[in-house]
Coordinates of C-alpha atoms in Angstrom, one line a residue:
M1 CA 43.1 79.1 106.6
I2 CA 39.5 77.7 106.6
S3 CA 38.9 74.4 108.4
S4 CA 35.8 72.2 107.7
G5 CA 32.9 72.8 110.1
S6 CA 34.3 75.9 111.8
W7 CA 34.4 79.6 111.5
V8 CA 37.4 81.3 109.9
Q9 CA 40.3 81.3 112.3
L10 CA 43.6 83.2 112.5
D11 CA 46.6 81.1 111.5
F12 CA 49.6 81.6 113.7
G13 CA 51.5 78.7 112.3
P14 CA 54.8 78.8 110.4
S15 CA 53.1 78.8 107.0
A16 CA 51.7 82.2 107.8
M17 CA 54.2 83.7 110.2
V18 CA 57.4 83.0 108.2
P19 CA 56.4 84.8 105.0
L20 CA 54.7 87.5 107.2
L21 CA 57.9 88.3 109.1
L22 CA 60.1 88.1 106.0
G23 CA 57.8 90.3 104.0
T24 CA 57.3 92.8 106.8
F25 CA 61.0 93.3 107.2
A26 CA 61.7 93.5 103.4
V27 CA 58.9 96.0 102.9
C28 CA 59.6 98.2 106.0
F29 CA 63.4 98.1 105.6
G30 CA 63.0 98.8 101.9
L31 CA 61.0 101.9 102.5
V32 CA 63.8 103.4 104.7
S33 CA 66.8 101.6 103.3
M34 CA 68.3 104.9 101.9
V35 CA 68.1 106.5 105.4
V36 CA 69.6 103.4 107.1
K37 CA 72.4 102.7 104.7
E38 CA 73.3 106.0 103.2
R39 CA 72.7 108.4 106.1
L40 CA 73.0 106.3 109.2
F41 CA 75.6 104.1 107.5
L42 CA 74.3 101.0 109.2
S43 CA 74.7 97.6 107.4
D44 CA 71.5 95.9 106.3
T45 CA 72.9 92.6 107.7
L46 CA 73.1 94.1 111.2
V47 CA 69.5 95.3 111.0
A48 CA 68.3 92.0 109.6
M49 CA 70.0 90.0 112.4
L50 CA 68.5 92.2 115.1
F51 CA 65.1 91.7 113.5
G52 CA 65.6 88.0 113.6
V53 CA 66.5 88.1 117.3
A54 CA 63.5 90.2 118.1
A55 CA 61.1 87.8 116.2
G56 CA 62.7 84.7 117.6
P57 CA 62.5 82.8 121.0
A58 CA 64.8 85.5 122.6
G59 CA 62.3 88.2 121.6
F60 CA 58.6 88.1 120.9
G61 CA 58.7 84.4 120.0
A62 CA 56.7 84.8 116.8
V63 CA 58.7 82.1 115.0
D64 CA 61.2 79.5 116.3
A65 CA 63.1 78.3 113.3
G66 CA 64.7 75.6 115.4
K67 CA 61.4 73.8 115.6
L68 CA 60.6 74.1 111.9
V69 CA 63.8 72.7 110.3
D70 CA 66.7 70.4 111.1
V71 CA 69.1 73.3 111.9
P72 CA 72.5 71.7 111.1
S73 CA 71.6 70.4 107.7
F74 CA 69.3 73.3 106.7
T75 CA 71.9 75.8 107.7
L76 CA 74.7 74.0 105.9
E77 CA 72.8 74.0 102.6
L78 CA 71.5 77.5 103.0
T79 CA 74.9 79.0 103.7
R80 CA 76.5 76.9 100.8
L81 CA 74.0 78.4 98.3
I82 CA 74.3 82.0 99.6
I83 CA 78.1 81.9 99.6
A84 CA 78.2 80.3 96.1
I85 CA 76.0 83.1 94.7
Q86 CA 78.1 85.8 96.4
V87 CA 81.5 84.4 95.4
M88 CA 80.2 84.0 91.8
A89 CA 79.1 87.7 91.9
A90 CA 82.5 88.7 93.3
G91 CA 84.3 86.9 90.5
I92 CA 82.1 88.5 87.9
T93 CA 82.5 92.1 89.2
L94 CA 86.3 92.0 89.1
P95 CA 88.1 93.7 86.2
K96 CA 89.6 92.0 83.1
K97 CA 92.1 89.3 84.0
Y98 CA 92.1 90.4 87.6
L99 CA 93.3 87.2 89.1
L100 CA 96.4 87.4 86.9
T101 CA 97.1 91.1 87.2
E102 CA 96.8 91.1 91.0
L103 CA 98.2 87.7 91.6
K104 CA 100.9 88.9 93.9
S105 CA 98.5 90.8 96.1
L106 CA 96.1 87.9 96.3
L107 CA 98.9 85.5 97.2
M108 CA 100.0 87.7 100.1
L109 CA 96.5 87.9 101.4
L110 CA 95.6 84.3 100.9
G111 CA 99.0 83.0 102.1
P112 CA 100.7 84.8 105.0
V113 CA 97.7 86.9 106.1
M114 CA 95.2 84.0 106.1
T115 CA 97.6 81.7 107.9
W116 CA 98.2 84.4 110.5
M117 CA 94.5 84.7 110.9
W118 CA 94.2 81.0 111.5
L119 CA 97.1 80.6 113.9
T120 CA 96.4 83.8 115.9
S121 CA 92.7 83.0 116.4
A122 CA 93.7 79.4 117.5
I123 CA 96.2 80.8 120.1
I124 CA 93.6 83.2 121.5
I125 CA 90.9 80.4 121.6
M126 CA 93.4 78.0 123.3
L127 CA 94.4 80.6 125.9
V128 CA 90.9 81.9 126.7
F129 CA 89.0 78.5 126.7
R130 CA 92.0 76.3 127.7
L131 CA 91.4 73.9 124.8
G132 CA 94.1 71.9 123.1
F133 CA 96.0 73.6 120.3
V134 CA 94.7 71.3 117.5
E135 CA 91.2 71.6 118.8
S136 CA 91.6 75.3 118.7
L137 CA 92.8 75.1 115.2
I138 CA 89.5 73.4 114.2
I139 CA 87.5 76.3 115.5
A140 CA 89.9 78.9 114.2
S141 CA 89.7 77.4 110.7
C142 CA 86.0 78.4 110.6
I143 CA 86.8 82.1 111.1
A144 CA 89.9 82.3 109.0
P145 CA 88.1 83.2 105.7
T146 CA 86.7 86.7 105.4
D147 CA 83.0 86.8 104.6
P148 CA 81.9 87.7 101.0
V149 CA 78.4 88.7 102.1
L150 CA 79.5 91.2 104.7
A151 CA 82.4 92.3 102.5
N152 CA 79.9 93.0 99.8
S153 CA 78.1 95.4 102.0
I154 CA 81.4 97.2 102.9
V155 CA 82.6 97.7 99.3
R156 CA 79.2 98.9 98.0
G157 CA 77.1 101.9 98.8
K158 CA 77.6 105.7 99.1
F159 CA 80.4 105.6 101.7
A160 CA 82.5 103.1 99.8
E161 CA 82.0 104.8 96.4
A162 CA 82.9 108.2 97.8
R163 CA 85.7 107.2 100.2
V164 CA 87.2 103.8 99.1
P165 CA 89.3 103.6 95.9
Q166 CA 88.2 101.1 93.4
H167 CA 91.4 99.0 93.6
V168 CA 90.9 98.6 97.3
R169 CA 87.3 97.5 96.8
N170 CA 88.4 95.1 94.2
I171 CA 91.0 93.4 96.3
I172 CA 88.7 93.0 99.3
S173 CA 86.0 91.4 97.0
A174 CA 88.6 89.2 95.4
E175 CA 90.1 88.1 98.7
S176 CA 86.7 87.4 100.3
G177 CA 85.6 85.4 97.2
A178 CA 88.8 83.3 97.0
N179 CA 89.5 82.6 100.7
D180 CA 85.9 81.4 101.4
G181 CA 86.8 78.3 99.3
L182 CA 90.2 78.1 100.9
G183 CA 89.0 77.3 104.4
Y184 CA 89.0 73.6 103.7
P185 CA 92.8 73.1 103.9
Y186 CA 92.9 74.7 107.3
L187 CA 89.9 72.8 108.7
Y188 CA 90.9 69.4 107.4
L189 CA 94.5 69.7 108.4
A190 CA 93.4 70.1 112.0
L191 CA 90.8 67.3 111.7
Y192 CA 93.2 64.9 110.2
L193 CA 95.9 65.7 112.9
L194 CA 93.3 64.6 115.6
K195 CA 92.1 61.6 113.7
F196 CA 95.3 60.1 112.2
S197 CA 99.0 59.9 112.9
T198 CA 101.0 62.9 111.8
G199 CA 102.5 61.2 108.7
E200 CA 99.2 59.8 107.6
A201 CA 97.4 63.1 108.3
L202 CA 99.8 65.1 106.1
T203 CA 99.6 62.5 103.3
R204 CA 95.8 62.4 103.3
W205 CA 95.6 66.2 103.6
F206 CA 97.9 66.8 100.6
A207 CA 96.2 64.2 98.4
V208 CA 92.6 64.7 99.3
V209 CA 92.4 68.4 100.2
V210 CA 95.2 70.2 98.3
I211 CA 95.1 68.1 95.1
W212 CA 91.6 66.8 94.8
Q213 CA 89.6 69.6 96.5
I214 CA 91.6 72.8 95.8
A215 CA 93.6 72.2 92.6
L216 CA 90.8 70.2 90.9
S217 CA 88.2 72.8 91.8
I218 CA 90.3 75.6 90.3
V219 CA 90.6 73.7 87.1
L220 CA 86.9 72.8 86.9
G221 CA 85.9 76.3 87.8
A222 CA 88.1 77.8 85.1
L223 CA 86.8 75.4 82.5
I224 CA 83.1 75.9 83.4
G225 CA 83.5 79.6 83.3
W226 CA 85.4 79.5 80.0
A227 CA 82.8 77.2 78.4
G228 CA 80.0 79.3 79.7
R229 CA 81.5 82.5 78.2
I230 CA 82.1 80.8 74.8
L231 CA 78.6 79.4 74.7
L232 CA 76.9 82.6 75.8
Q233 CA 78.8 84.7 73.3
F234 CA 77.8 82.2 70.5
A235 CA 74.1 82.2 71.6
R236 CA 74.1 86.0 71.7
R237 CA 75.6 86.3 68.2
K238 CA 73.0 83.8 66.9
E239 CA 70.2 85.7 68.9
W240 CA 69.2 82.4 70.5
I241 CA 69.1 83.8 74.1
D242 CA 66.5 86.3 75.3
H243 CA 67.1 89.3 77.6
D244 CA 65.9 87.7 80.8
S245 CA 67.9 84.5 80.4
F246 CA 71.0 86.5 79.5
F247 CA 70.9 88.5 82.8
S248 CA 70.1 85.4 84.9
F249 CA 72.9 83.4 83.3
A250 CA 75.3 83.9 86.2
I251 CA 72.8 82.4 88.7
S252 CA 72.2 79.5 86.4
L253 CA 76.0 78.9 86.1
T254 CA 76.4 79.1 89.9
L255 CA 73.9 76.2 90.3
L256 CA 75.5 74.2 87.5
T257 CA 79.0 74.7 89.0
L258 CA 77.8 73.7 92.5
G259 CA 76.3 70.5 91.1
I260 CA 79.2 69.5 89.0
V261 CA 81.9 70.1 91.5
A262 CA 80.0 68.7 94.5
F263 CA 79.3 65.6 92.4
V264 CA 83.0 64.9 92.1
G265 CA 83.6 65.8 95.8
S266 CA 85.7 68.9 95.2
D267 CA 85.6 72.4 96.6
D268 CA 82.4 73.9 95.0
I269 CA 82.7 77.3 96.7
L270 CA 86.2 78.0 95.3
A271 CA 85.1 76.6 91.9
C272 CA 82.2 79.1 91.8
F273 CA 84.5 82.1 92.4
V274 CA 87.0 80.9 89.7
A275 CA 84.1 80.2 87.3
G276 CA 82.8 83.8 87.8
N277 CA 86.1 85.3 87.1
S278 CA 86.6 83.0 84.1
L279 CA 83.2 84.0 82.8
T280 CA 84.2 87.7 82.7
W281 CA 87.9 87.1 81.9
D282 CA 87.6 89.4 78.8
D283 CA 85.3 91.9 80.6
W284 CA 82.6 91.2 78.0
F285 CA 80.0 89.7 80.3
R286 CA 80.6 92.3 83.1
E287 CA 80.2 95.2 80.7
E288 CA 77.1 93.7 79.2
T289 CA 75.4 93.2 82.6
V290 CA 76.7 96.3 84.4
E291 CA 73.3 98.0 84.3
S292 CA 71.4 94.8 85.4
H293 CA 70.5 94.6 89.0
F294 CA 68.8 91.2 88.9
Q295 CA 71.6 89.5 90.9
D296 CA 71.8 92.4 93.4
V297 CA 68.1 92.0 94.1
L298 CA 68.5 88.2 94.5
D299 CA 71.5 88.7 96.8
T300 CA 69.6 91.1 99.0
L301 CA 66.7 88.8 99.5
F302 CA 69.0 85.8 100.3
N303 CA 71.0 87.9 102.7
F304 CA 67.9 89.2 104.5
T305 CA 66.6 85.7 104.8
F306 CA 69.8 84.3 106.2
F307 CA 70.6 86.9 108.8
I308 CA 67.0 87.0 110.0
Y309 CA 67.3 83.2 110.3
L310 CA 70.6 83.5 112.0
G311 CA 69.3 85.9 114.6
N312 CA 66.4 83.5 115.2
I313 CA 68.5 80.4 115.8
I314 CA 71.2 81.9 118.0
P315 CA 71.3 79.8 121.2
W316 CA 71.3 82.8 123.6
G317 CA 71.0 80.4 126.6
T318 CA 74.3 78.8 125.8
L319 CA 76.0 82.1 125.0
S320 CA 74.8 83.7 128.3
G321 CA 75.5 80.8 130.6
G322 CA 77.3 77.9 129.2
S323 CA 79.0 75.1 131.1
G324 CA 82.6 75.0 132.3
L325 CA 84.7 77.7 130.7
L326 CA 82.1 78.6 128.1
T327 CA 81.0 81.8 129.8
T328 CA 79.8 85.1 128.5
G329 CA 82.9 86.9 129.8
R330 CA 85.2 84.5 128.0
L331 CA 83.2 84.7 124.8
V332 CA 83.3 88.5 124.8
T333 CA 87.0 88.5 125.6
S334 CA 87.8 86.1 122.8
A335 CA 85.7 88.1 120.4
I336 CA 87.5 91.4 121.3
L337 CA 90.9 89.9 121.0
I338 CA 90.3 88.1 117.8
L339 CA 88.7 91.1 116.1
L340 CA 91.7 93.2 117.1
F341 CA 94.6 90.8 116.3
R342 CA 93.2 88.3 113.9
R343 CA 93.8 90.3 110.7
L344 CA 95.0 93.9 111.1
P345 CA 98.6 93.3 112.2
A346 CA 99.2 90.8 109.4
T347 CA 97.7 93.1 106.7
L348 CA 99.9 96.0 107.9
A349 CA 103.0 93.7 108.0
V350 CA 102.6 92.7 104.3
A351 CA 101.2 96.0 103.1
R352 CA 104.6 97.0 101.5
M353 CA 104.6 93.7 99.5
T354 CA 100.9 94.0 98.4
P355 CA 100.7 96.2 95.3
A356 CA 96.9 96.6 95.6
L357 CA 97.3 98.4 99.0
Q358 CA 99.2 101.5 98.0
T359 CA 99.0 103.5 101.2
F360 CA 99.1 103.0 105.0
R361 CA 95.5 104.2 105.1
E362 CA 94.4 101.5 102.5
A363 CA 96.1 98.8 104.5
I364 CA 94.3 99.9 107.7
F365 CA 91.0 99.8 105.9
A366 CA 91.6 96.4 104.3
G367 CA 93.0 95.0 107.6
W368 CA 90.1 96.1 109.7
F369 CA 87.3 95.1 107.4
G370 CA 87.8 91.4 107.3
P371 CA 84.4 90.4 108.6
I372 CA 83.3 87.0 110.0
G373 CA 79.9 86.0 108.8
V374 CA 78.1 83.4 106.6
G375 CA 81.4 81.6 105.7
A376 CA 82.2 81.0 109.4
V377 CA 78.7 79.5 109.9
F378 CA 79.1 77.3 106.9
Y379 CA 82.5 75.9 108.0
A380 CA 81.2 75.4 111.5
M381 CA 78.4 73.3 110.1
V382 CA 80.9 71.3 108.0
A383 CA 83.2 70.8 111.1
Q384 CA 80.2 69.8 113.3
K385 CA 79.3 67.1 110.8
E386 CA 82.9 65.8 110.7
L387 CA 83.1 65.8 114.5
E388 CA 80.2 63.3 114.7
D389 CA 82.7 60.6 114.1
H390 CA 83.2 58.5 117.2
V391 CA 86.9 59.3 117.1
F392 CA 86.2 62.7 118.4
D393 CA 84.0 61.5 121.3
G394 CA 84.8 63.2 124.6
M395 CA 86.6 66.1 123.0
R396 CA 85.5 69.5 124.3
V397 CA 85.7 71.0 120.8
K398 CA 82.3 69.4 119.9
E399 CA 80.7 71.4 122.7
Y400 CA 82.6 74.7 122.2
L401 CA 82.6 74.9 118.4
L402 CA 79.2 76.5 117.6
P403 CA 79.0 78.9 120.6
I404 CA 82.4 80.3 119.9
V405 CA 81.9 80.7 116.2
L406 CA 78.4 82.2 116.6
S407 CA 79.6 84.7 119.2
L408 CA 82.4 85.8 116.8
V409 CA 79.8 86.2 114.0
I410 CA 77.6 88.3 116.2
G411 CA 80.6 90.4 117.3
S412 CA 81.8 90.9 113.8
V413 CA 78.4 91.8 112.4
F414 CA 77.9 94.3 115.2
V415 CA 81.3 95.9 115.3
H416 CA 81.8 96.1 111.5
G417 CA 78.2 97.2 111.2
I418 CA 78.7 100.3 113.4
T419 CA 82.3 101.1 112.5
I420 CA 81.4 103.6 109.8
P421 CA 78.7 105.4 111.9
L422 CA 81.3 105.7 114.7
Y423 CA 83.8 107.0 112.3
H424 CA 81.4 109.8 111.3
I425 CA 80.5 110.6 114.9
V426 CA 84.2 110.8 116.0
S427 CA 85.1 112.8 112.9
A428 CA 82.4 115.3 113.6
V429 CA 84.3 116.4 116.8
P430 CA 86.9 119.0 115.7
N431 CA 89.9 117.8 117.7
A432 CA 89.1 114.1 116.9
S433 CA 88.6 115.0 113.3
V434 CA 92.1 116.5 113.0
A435 CA 93.7 113.6 115.0
V436 CA 92.0 110.8 113.1
T437 CA 92.6 112.5 109.7
R438 CA 96.3 113.1 110.4
F439 CA 96.8 109.5 111.7
L440 CA 95.1 107.9 108.7
S441 CA 96.9 110.1 106.3
R442 CA 100.4 109.2 107.6
T443 CA 103.1 107.7 105.4
P444 CA 106.4 106.3 106.8
S445 CA 108.2 109.5 105.8
E446 CA 106.0 111.6 108.0
S447 CA 106.9 109.7 111.1
S448 CA 110.7 109.9 110.6
S449 CA 113.0 110.5 107.8
N450 CA 114.7 107.2 108.5
F451 CA 111.5 105.2 109.1
R452 CA 111.5 101.8 107.4
F453 CA 108.9 99.1 107.0
P454 CA 110.8 96.1 108.4
F455 CA 109.3 93.6 105.9
G456 CA 110.3 92.6 102.5
P457 CA 112.5 94.0 99.7
R458 CA 110.5 97.2 99.5
A459 CA 111.5 98.2 103.1
L460 CA 112.8 101.6 101.9
S461 CA 112.6 104.9 103.6
I462 CA 110.8 107.7 101.8
S463 CA 112.5 111.1 101.5
A464 CA 109.5 113.3 101.1
P465 CA 105.7 113.1 101.6
H466 CA 103.4 112.7 98.6
P467 CA 101.9 116.1 97.5
R468 CA 98.5 114.8 98.4
I469 CA 99.6 114.0 101.9
A470 CA 101.3 117.4 102.2
A471 CA 97.9 119.1 101.3
I472 CA 96.2 117.0 104.0
S473 CA 98.8 117.9 106.6
N474 CA 98.5 121.6 105.7
S475 CA 94.7 121.4 106.1
A476 CA 95.1 119.7 109.5
R477 CA 97.6 122.4 110.7
R478 CA 95.2 125.2 109.8
R479 CA 92.4 123.5 111.7
E480 CA 94.7 123.1 114.7
S481 CA 95.7 126.8 114.5
A482 CA 92.0 127.8 114.3
L483 CA 91.4 125.8 117.5
G484 CA 94.3 127.4 119.2
I485 CA 96.4 124.1 119.2
V486 CA 100.1 124.5 119.1
S487 CA 101.3 123.0 115.8
S488 CA 104.5 122.8 113.8
S489 CA 106.0 125.9 112.2
C490 CA 105.2 124.8 108.7
P491 CA 102.5 127.1 107.5
A492 CA 99.5 126.1 105.5
S493 CA 99.1 128.0 102.3
A494 CA 96.5 125.9 100.5
E495 CA 93.1 124.6 101.5
S496 CA 92.3 121.0 101.0
T497 CA 89.6 118.6 102.0
L498 CA 90.4 116.0 104.6
L499 CA 90.3 113.1 102.1
E500 CA 92.8 112.7 99.4
P501 CA 91.4 112.6 95.8
G502 CA 91.9 108.8 95.6
F503 CA 89.3 108.4 98.4
G504 CA 86.7 110.6 96.8
G505 CA 87.9 113.9 98.1
S506 CA 88.8 116.9 96.1
S507 CA 91.1 119.8 96.7
S508 CA 90.7 123.5 96.1
N509 CA 93.1 126.3 96.6
S510 CA 92.4 129.5 98.4
S511 CA 94.6 132.3 99.7
G512 CA 94.5 134.2 103.0
S513 CA 94.3 133.0 106.5
R514 CA 91.5 132.3 108.9
G515 CA 91.1 134.5 111.9
P516 CA 89.2 133.7 115.1
E517 CA 86.1 135.4 113.6
N518 CA 86.1 133.0 110.7
L519 CA 86.3 129.7 112.5
P520 CA 85.0 126.9 110.2
N521 CA 81.7 125.1 110.8
Y522 CA 83.0 121.7 111.8
G523 CA 79.6 120.1 111.4
T524 CA 79.5 121.2 107.8
I525 CA 83.1 120.0 107.3
A526 CA 82.4 116.6 108.7
K527 CA 79.3 116.2 106.7
R528 CA 81.0 117.3 103.5
N529 CA 84.3 115.4 103.8
I530 CA 83.8 112.4 106.0

């Protein structure tokens, strides 16, 4: 920047530093992105957040976003836009009539599982921070939805394509897209219970939230997506729309849906997801745009921007030494307990009633990977805005809301971001590889001939293991034998990879046995199979 009457000077202001930092990260990360994501198996969101921390007040202090923008309002609108784009993308990528064909699975995950996530998180927050139960419900409602941005990084990439079946990836995407718009009923039920009498709270909640926000948004989203599909097909037949406009149509429809639904005061996030699925209801748009990466590029840039921004604005001073019971130890304790018990037990409990989760292994994967991210920050901003009402004056939830939610987002980004690398490291150790593989490959029939899942009408015992599971067990026994571990008397006669075919593995038959002189190279096995 050149100023009048002076020599050229370096500009360390935000107009230079913000694009400099964003561009530096995008260029440098892009050059090594394959190494980071496909070899180290680290999530780009984790790396972006760490970069934001390093560039912010807690690090080198290059940029302090808190001094450049009004953090609450800017964060609210930024997260709204990012989530809307992501849930629209989730709806578009789902197969033909997916919401209808997998309705039972979605109802199980969006009903019992999400309610469990809300109540369990509230109980943990209440016990750790000694808040009232309804106050804890407000905070828990922010983290009840799974995050579509972090879920998208889980279901895409080399590891997911090789190890996670398509139907599991689809149900994770569908759930994260749908339940991000379903956080409103949980949040406003808790807010209304604090603000009004019980009867009035329930009446307002049903009329305003359930009917006007949820039901109306589903109808509007379906109509907007249907109209968009009809008009787009008509314009394509008439050759009125060019190539670039066709591939950017989903982004345009996202903005239109946001505007229309927000104008009538309904749930714009849920409407975007429904509109995306309605747009590709007959699979035409999805198949036409399957080779287009325009939206992926836009998603990546938005995600980089947000997580760098998030790392920059995290109030580390509050998280490291808050007042009262808001201490680092309690924040860490609550994060550990919530990540362990918030989702996994409920997913395993309803696995037998969820057709999209066909094995115990798939239920574990779907139960563990329910990340907390952009959606939690969005609902925290919505809750903070609602708590400005004088009715909530003096309540500790106003002070505790953001630190607890942000600490959980940090914990989820970190833990879920390193889960896959840790899985590879553990699986590279011979004994651990056998143990992990045998545990994840279990079915009820392998534990006991009389084992029953105690939930639902499908709680039936299984008389014999699936042939795939038998092959995995044989492989594990051979490895135990090669290591000198005492195993069962059932011999292994066929060689199989650690992963069943549905998870990207393949099996091959070979005869003969391995002697001590032919011990397998476990580093090669782990690299090939895990």
